[in-house]
Amino acid sequence: MTSRFSELVLDCHDPKLVAGFWCAALGYKIIEESDEVVEIGPEDMPDGWTPELIAKWKERMRGAPPAPTIVFAPVPESKTVKNRVHIDVSPLGSQEEEVERLIQLGATRADVGQGDVRWVVMRDPEDNEFCVLRSLAP
């Protein structure tokens, strides 16, 4: 047996702000929101976590790996160093157009010493680094 990558948890000061950015960036939606966390997932994911939906999710997870959900958990401390784990996104259109779209959503370009590479390093509204890879377009 193996495991499935089911969710990614990111610490942040303002979960609603960061979740909103990533919903717009990835075409996700908020599937659960509480005082503790905001969880986002693919548009086809059901809202909330009832026992029935948990059972359906487990069944789905046993099949082909779906896109993971992302959970934003509030923490009191600020980010102080470069992330040890980051998100990579692959645009469906051109890389340049996606970078500009993400900037309009609140991202900024980042220089983390990457040099001349095929991807673009960016930061979300709370300075979490992520990369925009080459386009998936044919």
PDB file of C-alpha atoms in Angstrom:
ATOM      1  CA  MET A   1       0.000   0.000   0.000  1.00  0.00           C
ATOM      2  CA  THR A   2       1.006   3.615  -0.547  1.00  0.00           C
ATOM      3  CA  SER A   3      -0.189   6.993   0.662  1.00  0.00           C
ATOM      4  CA  ARG A   4      -1.836   9.840  -1.246  1.00  0.00           C
ATOM      5  CA  PHE A   5      -0.888  13.498  -0.975  1.00  0.00           C
ATOM      6  CA  SER A   6      -4.205  14.846   0.287  1.00  0.00           C
ATOM      7  CA  GLU A   7      -3.539  18.313   1.687  1.00  0.00           C
ATOM      8  CA  LEU A   8      -0.897  20.938   2.210  1.00  0.00           C
ATOM      9  CA  VAL A   9      -0.983  23.096   5.360  1.00  0.00           C
ATOM     10  CA  LEU A  10       0.504  26.601   5.264  1.00  0.00           C
ATOM     11  CA  ASP A  11       0.992  28.779   8.340  1.00  0.00           C
ATOM     12  CA  CYS A  12      -0.017  32.411   7.828  1.00  0.00           C
ATOM     13  CA  HIS A  13      -1.218  35.525   9.656  1.00  0.00           C
ATOM     14  CA  ASP A  14      -4.375  36.086   7.608  1.00  0.00           C
ATOM     15  CA  PRO A  15      -5.807  32.774   6.341  1.00  0.00           C
ATOM     16  CA  LYS A  16      -8.708  34.465   4.519  1.00  0.00           C
ATOM     17  CA  LEU A  17      -6.360  36.767   2.598  1.00  0.00           C
ATOM     18  CA  VAL A  18      -3.941  34.024   1.567  1.00  0.00           C
ATOM     19  CA  ALA A  19      -6.754  31.544   0.813  1.00  0.00           C
ATOM     20  CA  GLY A  20      -8.445  34.144  -1.390  1.00  0.00           C
ATOM     21  CA  PHE A  21      -5.238  34.677  -3.351  1.00  0.00           C
ATOM     22  CA  TRP A  22      -4.696  30.946  -3.909  1.00  0.00           C
ATOM     23  CA  CYS A  23      -8.368  30.374  -4.827  1.00  0.00           C
ATOM     24  CA  ALA A  24      -8.010  32.969  -7.576  1.00  0.00           C
ATOM     25  CA  ALA A  25      -4.574  31.698  -8.634  1.00  0.00           C
ATOM     26  CA  LEU A  26      -5.568  28.016  -8.873  1.00  0.00           C
ATOM     27  CA  GLY A  27      -9.280  28.200  -9.672  1.00  0.00           C
ATOM     28  CA  TYR A  28     -10.025  26.652  -6.257  1.00  0.00           C
ATOM     29  CA  LYS A  29     -12.846  27.489  -3.865  1.00  0.00           C
ATOM     30  CA  ILE A  30     -13.170  27.660  -0.083  1.00  0.00           C
ATOM     31  CA  ILE A  31     -14.489  24.314   1.121  1.00  0.00           C
ATOM     32  CA  GLU A  32     -14.238  24.913   4.865  1.00  0.00           C
ATOM     33  CA  GLU A  33     -13.781  28.031   6.953  1.00  0.00           C
ATOM     34  CA  SER A  34     -13.578  28.272  10.733  1.00  0.00           C
ATOM     35  CA  ASP A  35     -11.774  30.280  13.406  1.00  0.00           C
ATOM     36  CA  GLU A  36      -8.935  27.738  13.217  1.00  0.00           C
ATOM     37  CA  VAL A  37      -8.364  27.277   9.461  1.00  0.00           C
ATOM     38  CA  VAL A  38      -9.493  28.063   5.940  1.00  0.00           C
ATOM     39  CA  GLU A  39      -9.335  25.084   3.562  1.00  0.00           C
ATOM     40  CA  ILE A  40      -9.521  25.421  -0.203  1.00  0.00           C
ATOM     41  CA  GLY A  41      -9.831  22.774  -2.898  1.00  0.00           C
ATOM     42  CA  PRO A  42     -10.745  22.132  -6.527  1.00  0.00           C
ATOM     43  CA  GLU A  43     -14.064  23.523  -7.801  1.00  0.00           C
ATOM     44  CA  ASP A  44     -15.548  20.010  -8.048  1.00  0.00           C
ATOM     45  CA  MET A  45     -14.930  19.355  -4.358  1.00  0.00           C
ATOM     46  CA  PRO A  46     -17.999  19.340  -2.078  1.00  0.00           C
ATOM     47  CA  ASP A  47     -18.362  22.056   0.566  1.00  0.00           C
ATOM     48  CA  GLY A  48     -17.871  21.189   4.242  1.00  0.00           C
ATOM     49  CA  TRP A  49     -16.911  17.855   5.779  1.00  0.00           C
ATOM     50  CA  THR A  50     -19.925  15.737   6.698  1.00  0.00           C
ATOM     51  CA  PRO A  51     -19.401  12.018   7.443  1.00  0.00           C
ATOM     52  CA  GLU A  52     -20.892  11.207   4.023  1.00  0.00           C
ATOM     53  CA  LEU A  53     -18.542  13.586   2.225  1.00  0.00           C
ATOM     54  CA  ILE A  54     -15.562  12.231   4.156  1.00  0.00           C
ATOM     55  CA  ALA A  55     -16.480   8.714   2.987  1.00  0.00           C
ATOM     56  CA  LYS A  56     -16.766   9.923  -0.633  1.00  0.00           C
ATOM     57  CA  TRP A  57     -13.458  11.763  -0.348  1.00  0.00           C
ATOM     58  CA  LYS A  58     -11.713   8.657   0.998  1.00  0.00           C
ATOM     59  CA  GLU A  59     -13.107   6.625  -1.901  1.00  0.00           C
ATOM     60  CA  ARG A  60     -11.935   9.255  -4.377  1.00  0.00           C
ATOM     61  CA  MET A  61      -8.476   9.343  -2.761  1.00  0.00           C
ATOM     62  CA  ARG A  62      -8.085   5.591  -3.227  1.00  0.00           C
ATOM     63  CA  GLY A  63      -8.451   6.086  -6.987  1.00  0.00           C
ATOM     64  CA  ALA A  64      -6.361   8.337  -9.183  1.00  0.00           C
ATOM     65  CA  PRO A  65      -4.624  10.992  -7.129  1.00  0.00           C
ATOM     66  CA  PRO A  66      -6.723  14.188  -7.099  1.00  0.00           C
ATOM     67  CA  ALA A  67      -5.332  17.648  -6.542  1.00  0.00           C
ATOM     68  CA  PRO A  68      -4.638  18.204  -2.843  1.00  0.00           C
ATOM     69  CA  THR A  69      -6.550  20.684  -0.750  1.00  0.00           C
ATOM     70  CA  ILE A  70      -4.648  23.544   0.865  1.00  0.00           C
ATOM     71  CA  VAL A  71      -5.261  24.476   4.502  1.00  0.00           C
ATOM     72  CA  PHE A  72      -4.284  27.934   5.798  1.00  0.00           C
ATOM     73  CA  ALA A  73      -3.688  27.933   9.553  1.00  0.00           C
ATOM     74  CA  PRO A  74      -3.181  31.160  11.510  1.00  0.00           C
ATOM     75  CA  VAL A  75       0.017  31.575  13.524  1.00  0.00           C
ATOM     76  CA  PRO A  76       1.182  34.564  15.589  1.00  0.00           C
ATOM     77  CA  GLU A  77       4.749  34.751  14.284  1.00  0.00           C
ATOM     78  CA  SER A  78       5.838  36.318  11.006  1.00  0.00           C
ATOM     79  CA  LYS A  79       7.797  34.558   8.296  1.00  0.00           C
ATOM     80  CA  THR A  80      11.515  35.110   8.889  1.00  0.00           C
ATOM     81  CA  VAL A  81      13.365  32.948   6.330  1.00  0.00           C
ATOM     82  CA  LYS A  82      12.868  31.446   2.884  1.00  0.00           C
ATOM     83  CA  ASN A  83      10.295  28.638   2.786  1.00  0.00           C
ATOM     84  CA  ARG A  84      11.717  25.121   2.925  1.00  0.00           C
ATOM     85  CA  VAL A  85       8.713  23.873   0.945  1.00  0.00           C
ATOM     86  CA  HIS A  86       6.945  25.832  -1.756  1.00  0.00           C
ATOM     87  CA  ILE A  87       4.210  25.469  -4.358  1.00  0.00           C
ATOM     88  CA  ASP A  88       4.955  25.196  -8.088  1.00  0.00           C
ATOM     89  CA  VAL A  89       2.192  26.094 -10.539  1.00  0.00           C
ATOM     90  CA  SER A  90       2.096  25.216 -14.239  1.00  0.00           C
ATOM     91  CA  PRO A  91       0.073  27.719 -16.291  1.00  0.00           C
ATOM     92  CA  LEU A  92      -2.391  26.515 -18.904  1.00  0.00           C
ATOM     93  CA  GLY A  93      -1.635  29.634 -20.979  1.00  0.00           C
ATOM     94  CA  SER A  94       1.648  31.480 -21.394  1.00  0.00           C
ATOM     95  CA  GLN A  95       4.013  31.824 -18.455  1.00  0.00           C
ATOM     96  CA  GLU A  96       4.295  35.584 -18.973  1.00  0.00           C
ATOM     97  CA  GLU A  97       0.519  36.118 -18.964  1.00  0.00           C
ATOM     98  CA  GLU A  98       0.137  33.991 -15.835  1.00  0.00           C
ATOM     99  CA  VAL A  99       2.851  35.939 -14.010  1.00  0.00           C
ATOM    100  CA  GLU A 100       1.064  39.196 -14.859  1.00  0.00           C
ATOM    101  CA  ARG A 101      -2.303  37.751 -13.739  1.00  0.00           C
ATOM    102  CA  LEU A 102      -0.803  36.640 -10.410  1.00  0.00           C
ATOM    103  CA  ILE A 103       0.714  40.095  -9.890  1.00  0.00           C
ATOM    104  CA  GLN A 104      -2.759  41.583 -10.387  1.00  0.00           C
ATOM    105  CA  LEU A 105      -4.007  39.182  -7.677  1.00  0.00           C
ATOM    106  CA  GLY A 106      -1.387  40.423  -5.192  1.00  0.00           C
ATOM    107  CA  ALA A 107       1.738  38.355  -5.900  1.00  0.00           C
ATOM    108  CA  THR A 108       5.173  39.908  -6.369  1.00  0.00           C
ATOM    109  CA  ARG A 109       8.281  38.747  -8.204  1.00  0.00           C
ATOM    110  CA  ALA A 110      11.020  37.386  -5.940  1.00  0.00           C
ATOM    111  CA  ASP A 111      14.765  37.032  -6.247  1.00  0.00           C
ATOM    112  CA  VAL A 112      15.983  34.219  -4.030  1.00  0.00           C
ATOM    113  CA  GLY A 113      19.266  33.849  -5.887  1.00  0.00           C
ATOM    114  CA  GLN A 114      17.805  31.574  -8.555  1.00  0.00           C
ATOM    115  CA  GLY A 115      19.840  33.074 -11.420  1.00  0.00           C
ATOM    116  CA  ASP A 116      18.765  32.595 -15.050  1.00  0.00           C
ATOM    117  CA  VAL A 117      16.172  29.786 -14.927  1.00  0.00           C
ATOM    118  CA  ARG A 118      13.047  28.682 -16.851  1.00  0.00           C
ATOM    119  CA  TRP A 119      10.678  29.359 -13.950  1.00  0.00           C
ATOM    120  CA  VAL A 120       9.630  32.586 -12.254  1.00  0.00           C
ATOM    121  CA  VAL A 121       9.910  32.830  -8.469  1.00  0.00           C
ATOM    122  CA  MET A 122       7.112  34.834  -6.860  1.00  0.00           C
ATOM    123  CA  ARG A 123       5.681  35.593  -3.421  1.00  0.00           C
ATOM    124  CA  ASP A 124       2.035  35.416  -2.367  1.00  0.00           C
ATOM    125  CA  PRO A 125       0.466  38.251  -0.289  1.00  0.00           C
ATOM    126  CA  GLU A 126       2.207  36.977   2.896  1.00  0.00           C
ATOM    127  CA  ASP A 127       5.613  36.537   1.206  1.00  0.00           C
ATOM    128  CA  ASN A 128       5.442  32.745   0.783  1.00  0.00           C
ATOM    129  CA  GLU A 129       7.590  31.841  -2.219  1.00  0.00           C
ATOM    130  CA  PHE A 130       6.153  29.864  -5.131  1.00  0.00           C
ATOM    131  CA  CYS A 131       7.259  29.213  -8.697  1.00  0.00           C
ATOM    132  CA  VAL A 132       5.479  29.650 -12.012  1.00  0.00           C
ATOM    133  CA  LEU A 133       6.826  26.897 -14.247  1.00  0.00           C
ATOM    134  CA  ARG A 134       6.728  26.667 -18.031  1.00  0.00           C
ATOM    135  CA  SER A 135       3.339  26.572 -19.720  1.00  0.00           C
ATOM    136  CA  LEU A 136       1.418  23.313 -20.147  1.00  0.00           C
ATOM    137  CA  ALA A 137       0.038  24.619 -23.457  1.00  0.00           C
ATOM    138  CA  PRO A 138       0.987  22.553 -26.522  1.00  0.00           C
TER     139      PRO A 138
END
